[in-house]
mmCIF file of N, CA and C in Angstrom:
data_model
loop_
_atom_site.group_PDB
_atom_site.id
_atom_site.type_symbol
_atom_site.label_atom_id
_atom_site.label_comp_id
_atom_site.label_asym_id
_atom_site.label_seq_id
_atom_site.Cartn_x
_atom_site.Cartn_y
_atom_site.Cartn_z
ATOM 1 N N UNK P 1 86.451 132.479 -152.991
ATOM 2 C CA UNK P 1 85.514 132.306 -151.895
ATOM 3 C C UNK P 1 86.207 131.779 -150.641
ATOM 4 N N UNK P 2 86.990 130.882 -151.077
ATOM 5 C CA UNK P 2 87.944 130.208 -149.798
ATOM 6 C C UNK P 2 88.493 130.950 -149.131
ATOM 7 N N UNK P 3 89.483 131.986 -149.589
ATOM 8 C CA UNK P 3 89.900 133.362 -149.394
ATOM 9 C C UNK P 3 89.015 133.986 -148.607
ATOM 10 N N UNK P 4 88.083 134.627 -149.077
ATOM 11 C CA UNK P 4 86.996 135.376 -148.103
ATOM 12 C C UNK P 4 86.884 134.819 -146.895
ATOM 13 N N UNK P 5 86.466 133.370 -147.191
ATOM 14 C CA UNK P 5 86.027 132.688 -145.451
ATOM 15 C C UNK P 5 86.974 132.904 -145.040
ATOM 16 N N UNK P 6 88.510 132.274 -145.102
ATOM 17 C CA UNK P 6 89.304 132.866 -144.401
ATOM 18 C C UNK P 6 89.618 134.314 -143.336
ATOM 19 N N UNK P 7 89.484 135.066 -144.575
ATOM 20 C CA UNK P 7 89.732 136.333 -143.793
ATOM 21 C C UNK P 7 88.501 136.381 -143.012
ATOM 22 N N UNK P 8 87.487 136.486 -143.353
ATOM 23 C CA UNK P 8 86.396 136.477 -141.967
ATOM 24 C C UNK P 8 86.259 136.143 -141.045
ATOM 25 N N UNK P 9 86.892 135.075 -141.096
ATOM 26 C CA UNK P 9 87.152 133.897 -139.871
ATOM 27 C C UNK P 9 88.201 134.911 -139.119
ATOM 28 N N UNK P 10 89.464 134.785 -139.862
ATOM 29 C CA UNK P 10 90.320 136.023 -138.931
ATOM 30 C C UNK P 10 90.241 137.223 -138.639
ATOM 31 N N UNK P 11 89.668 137.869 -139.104
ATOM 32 C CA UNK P 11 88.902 139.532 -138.771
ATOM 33 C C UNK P 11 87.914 139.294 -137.727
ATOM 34 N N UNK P 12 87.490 138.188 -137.688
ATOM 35 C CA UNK P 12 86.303 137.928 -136.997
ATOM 36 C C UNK P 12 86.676 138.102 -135.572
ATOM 37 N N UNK P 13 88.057 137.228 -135.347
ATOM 38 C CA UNK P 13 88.482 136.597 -134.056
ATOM 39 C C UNK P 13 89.799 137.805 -133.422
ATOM 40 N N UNK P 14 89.675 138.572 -134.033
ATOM 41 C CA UNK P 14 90.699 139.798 -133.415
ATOM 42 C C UNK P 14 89.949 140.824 -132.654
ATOM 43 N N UNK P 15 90.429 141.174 -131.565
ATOM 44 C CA UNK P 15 90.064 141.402 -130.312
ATOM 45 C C UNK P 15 89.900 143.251 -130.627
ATOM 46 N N UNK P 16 89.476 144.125 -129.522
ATOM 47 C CA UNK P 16 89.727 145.449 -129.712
ATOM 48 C C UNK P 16 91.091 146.347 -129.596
ATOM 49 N N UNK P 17 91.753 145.289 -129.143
ATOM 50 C CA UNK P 17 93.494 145.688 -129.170
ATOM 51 C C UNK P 17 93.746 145.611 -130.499
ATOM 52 N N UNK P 18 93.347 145.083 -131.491
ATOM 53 C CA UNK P 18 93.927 144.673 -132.164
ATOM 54 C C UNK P 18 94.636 143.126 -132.995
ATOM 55 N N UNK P 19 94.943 142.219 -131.540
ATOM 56 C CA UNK P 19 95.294 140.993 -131.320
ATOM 57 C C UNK P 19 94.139 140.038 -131.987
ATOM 58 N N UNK P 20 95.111 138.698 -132.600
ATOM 59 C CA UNK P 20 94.445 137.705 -133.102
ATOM 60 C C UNK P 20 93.900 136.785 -131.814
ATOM 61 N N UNK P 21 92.786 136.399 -131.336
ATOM 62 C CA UNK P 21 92.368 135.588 -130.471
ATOM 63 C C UNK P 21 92.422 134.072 -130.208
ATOM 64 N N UNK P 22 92.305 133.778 -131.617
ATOM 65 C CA UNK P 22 92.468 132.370 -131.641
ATOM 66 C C UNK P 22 93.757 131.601 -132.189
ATOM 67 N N UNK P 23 94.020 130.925 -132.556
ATOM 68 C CA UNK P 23 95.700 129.936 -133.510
ATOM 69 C C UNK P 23 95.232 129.886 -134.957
ATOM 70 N N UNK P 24 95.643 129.585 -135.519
ATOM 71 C CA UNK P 24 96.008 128.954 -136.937
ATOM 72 C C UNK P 24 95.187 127.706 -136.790
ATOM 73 N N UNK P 25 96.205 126.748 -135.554
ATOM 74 C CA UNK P 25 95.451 125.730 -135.533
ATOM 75 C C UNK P 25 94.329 125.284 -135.648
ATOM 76 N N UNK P 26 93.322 126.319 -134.550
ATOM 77 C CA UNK P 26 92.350 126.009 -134.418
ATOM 78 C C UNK P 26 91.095 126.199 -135.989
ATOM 79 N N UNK P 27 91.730 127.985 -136.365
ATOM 80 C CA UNK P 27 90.928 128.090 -137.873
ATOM 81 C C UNK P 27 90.755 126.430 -138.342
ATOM 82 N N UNK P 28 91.955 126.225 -138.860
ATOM 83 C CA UNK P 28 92.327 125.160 -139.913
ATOM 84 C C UNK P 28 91.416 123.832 -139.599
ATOM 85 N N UNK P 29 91.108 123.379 -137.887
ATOM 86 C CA UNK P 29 90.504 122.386 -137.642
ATOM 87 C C UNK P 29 89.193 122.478 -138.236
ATOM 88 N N UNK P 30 88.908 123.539 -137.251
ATOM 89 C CA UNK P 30 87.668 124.093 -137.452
ATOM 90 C C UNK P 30 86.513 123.671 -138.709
ATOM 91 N N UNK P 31 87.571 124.942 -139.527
ATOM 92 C CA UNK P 31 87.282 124.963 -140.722
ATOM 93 C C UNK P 31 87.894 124.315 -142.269
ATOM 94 N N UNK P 32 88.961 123.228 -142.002
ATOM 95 C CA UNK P 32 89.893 122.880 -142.983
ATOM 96 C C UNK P 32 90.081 122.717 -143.940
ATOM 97 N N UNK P 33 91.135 124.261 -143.754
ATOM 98 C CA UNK P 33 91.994 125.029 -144.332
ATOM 99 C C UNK P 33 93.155 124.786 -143.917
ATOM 100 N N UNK P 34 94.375 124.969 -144.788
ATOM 101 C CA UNK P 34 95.558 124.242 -144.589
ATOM 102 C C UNK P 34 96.008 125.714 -144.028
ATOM 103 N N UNK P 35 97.227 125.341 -143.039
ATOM 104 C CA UNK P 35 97.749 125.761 -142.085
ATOM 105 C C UNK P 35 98.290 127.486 -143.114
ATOM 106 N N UNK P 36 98.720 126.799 -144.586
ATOM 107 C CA UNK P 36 99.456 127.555 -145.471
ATOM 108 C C UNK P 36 98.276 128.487 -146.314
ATOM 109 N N UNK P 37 97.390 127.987 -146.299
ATOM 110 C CA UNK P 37 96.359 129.166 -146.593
ATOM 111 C C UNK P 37 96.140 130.693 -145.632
ATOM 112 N N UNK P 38 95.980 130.004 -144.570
ATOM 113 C CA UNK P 38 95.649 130.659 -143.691
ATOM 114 C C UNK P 38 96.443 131.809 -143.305
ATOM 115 N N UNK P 39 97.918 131.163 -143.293
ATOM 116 C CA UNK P 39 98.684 131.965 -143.117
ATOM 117 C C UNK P 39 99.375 133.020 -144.197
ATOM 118 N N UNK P 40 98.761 132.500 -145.490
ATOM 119 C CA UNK P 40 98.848 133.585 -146.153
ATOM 120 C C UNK P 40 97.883 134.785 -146.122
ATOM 121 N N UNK P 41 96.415 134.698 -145.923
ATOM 122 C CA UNK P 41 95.670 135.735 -145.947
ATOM 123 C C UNK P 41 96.058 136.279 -144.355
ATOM 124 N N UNK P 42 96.544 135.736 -143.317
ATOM 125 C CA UNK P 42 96.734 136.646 -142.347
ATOM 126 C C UNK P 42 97.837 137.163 -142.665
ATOM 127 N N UNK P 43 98.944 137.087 -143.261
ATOM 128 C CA UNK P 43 100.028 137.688 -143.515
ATOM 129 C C UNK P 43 99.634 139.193 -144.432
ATOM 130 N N UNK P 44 98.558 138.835 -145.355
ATOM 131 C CA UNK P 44 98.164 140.004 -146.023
ATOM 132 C C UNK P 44 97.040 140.858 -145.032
ATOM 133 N N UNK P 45 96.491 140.449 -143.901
ATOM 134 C CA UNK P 45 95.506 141.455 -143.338
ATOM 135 C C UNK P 45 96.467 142.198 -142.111
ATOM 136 N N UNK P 46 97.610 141.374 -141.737
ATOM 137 C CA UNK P 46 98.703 142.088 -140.616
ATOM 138 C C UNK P 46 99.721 143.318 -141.520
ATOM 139 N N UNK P 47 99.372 143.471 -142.952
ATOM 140 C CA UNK P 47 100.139 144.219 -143.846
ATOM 141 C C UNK P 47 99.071 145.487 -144.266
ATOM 142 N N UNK P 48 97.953 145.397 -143.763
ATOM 143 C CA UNK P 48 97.031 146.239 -143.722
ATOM 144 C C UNK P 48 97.017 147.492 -142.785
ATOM 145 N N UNK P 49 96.748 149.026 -142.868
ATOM 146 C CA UNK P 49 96.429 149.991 -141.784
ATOM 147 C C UNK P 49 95.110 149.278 -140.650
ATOM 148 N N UNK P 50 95.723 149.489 -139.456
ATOM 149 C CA UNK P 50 96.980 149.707 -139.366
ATOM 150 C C UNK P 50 97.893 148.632 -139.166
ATOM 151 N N UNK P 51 99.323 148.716 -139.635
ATOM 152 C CA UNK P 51 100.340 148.099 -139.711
ATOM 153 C C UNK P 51 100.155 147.721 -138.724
ATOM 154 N N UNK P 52 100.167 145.416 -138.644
ATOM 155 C CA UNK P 52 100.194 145.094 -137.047
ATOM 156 C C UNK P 52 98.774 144.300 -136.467
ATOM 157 N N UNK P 53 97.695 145.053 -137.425
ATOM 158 C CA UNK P 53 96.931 144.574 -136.596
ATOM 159 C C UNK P 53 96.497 142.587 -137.160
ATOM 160 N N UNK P 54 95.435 141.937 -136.507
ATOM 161 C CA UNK P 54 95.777 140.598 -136.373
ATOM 162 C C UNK P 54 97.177 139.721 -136.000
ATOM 163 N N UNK P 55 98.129 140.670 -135.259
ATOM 164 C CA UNK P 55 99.463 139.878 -134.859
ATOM 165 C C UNK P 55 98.413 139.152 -133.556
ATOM 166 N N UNK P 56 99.841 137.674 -132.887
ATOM 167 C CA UNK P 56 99.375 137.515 -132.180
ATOM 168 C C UNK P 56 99.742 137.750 -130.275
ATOM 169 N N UNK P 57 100.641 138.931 -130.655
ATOM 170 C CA UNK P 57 101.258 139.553 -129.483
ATOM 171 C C UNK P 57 101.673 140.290 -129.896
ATOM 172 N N UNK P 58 102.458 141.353 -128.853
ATOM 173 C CA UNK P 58 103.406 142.804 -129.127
ATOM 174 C C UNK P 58 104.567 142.433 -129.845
ATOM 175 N N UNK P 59 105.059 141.351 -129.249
ATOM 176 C CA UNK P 59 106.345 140.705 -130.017
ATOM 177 C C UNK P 59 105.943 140.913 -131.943
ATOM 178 N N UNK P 60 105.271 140.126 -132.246
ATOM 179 C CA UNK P 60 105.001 140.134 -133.935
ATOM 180 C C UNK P 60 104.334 141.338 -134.341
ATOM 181 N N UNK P 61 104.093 141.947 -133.467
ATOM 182 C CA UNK P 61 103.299 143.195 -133.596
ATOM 183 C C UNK P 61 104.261 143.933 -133.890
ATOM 184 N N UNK P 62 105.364 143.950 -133.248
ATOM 185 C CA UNK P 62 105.965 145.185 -133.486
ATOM 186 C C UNK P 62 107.286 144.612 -134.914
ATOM 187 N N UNK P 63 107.402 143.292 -135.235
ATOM 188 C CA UNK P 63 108.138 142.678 -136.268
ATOM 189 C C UNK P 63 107.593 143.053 -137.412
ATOM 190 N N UNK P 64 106.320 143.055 -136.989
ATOM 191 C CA UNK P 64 105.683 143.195 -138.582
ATOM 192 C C UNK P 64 106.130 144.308 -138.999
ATOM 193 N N UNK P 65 105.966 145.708 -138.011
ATOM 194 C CA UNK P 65 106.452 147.196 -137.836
ATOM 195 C C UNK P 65 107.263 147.395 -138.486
ATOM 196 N N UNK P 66 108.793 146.554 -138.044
ATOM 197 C CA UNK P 66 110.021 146.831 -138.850
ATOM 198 C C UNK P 66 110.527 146.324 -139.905
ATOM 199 N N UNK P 67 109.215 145.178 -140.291
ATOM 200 C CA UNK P 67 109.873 143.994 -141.469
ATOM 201 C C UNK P 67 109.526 144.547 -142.340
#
């Protein structure tokens, strides 16, 4: 369940580019969740079609691409 909120929270907050809108930080306050949760289910939704999306710029956007 923790999982789920998570990702909702971050699917939630990604823009029509693609881009994550908000920090880590803020999820985690918000809602607290450790920094390391969080960043695992976004690591698995930026590994999703398409490749990239929830990065939080072109820079990681395009890392994720080649990693």
């Amino acid at each position: 369940d923790e999982e789920k909120r998570i990702a909702t929270l971050i699917i939630g907050n990604i823009d029509d580019r693609g881009y994550l809108t908000t920090t880590i930080e803020d999820i985690s306050k918000e809602e607290n969740f450790t920094h390391e949760q969080i960043d695992d289910i976004l690591d698995t939704i930026q590994r999703l079609e398409p490749l990239g999306v929830g990065a939080r710029d072109l820079r990681e956007c395009l890392h994720i691409g080649v990693g």
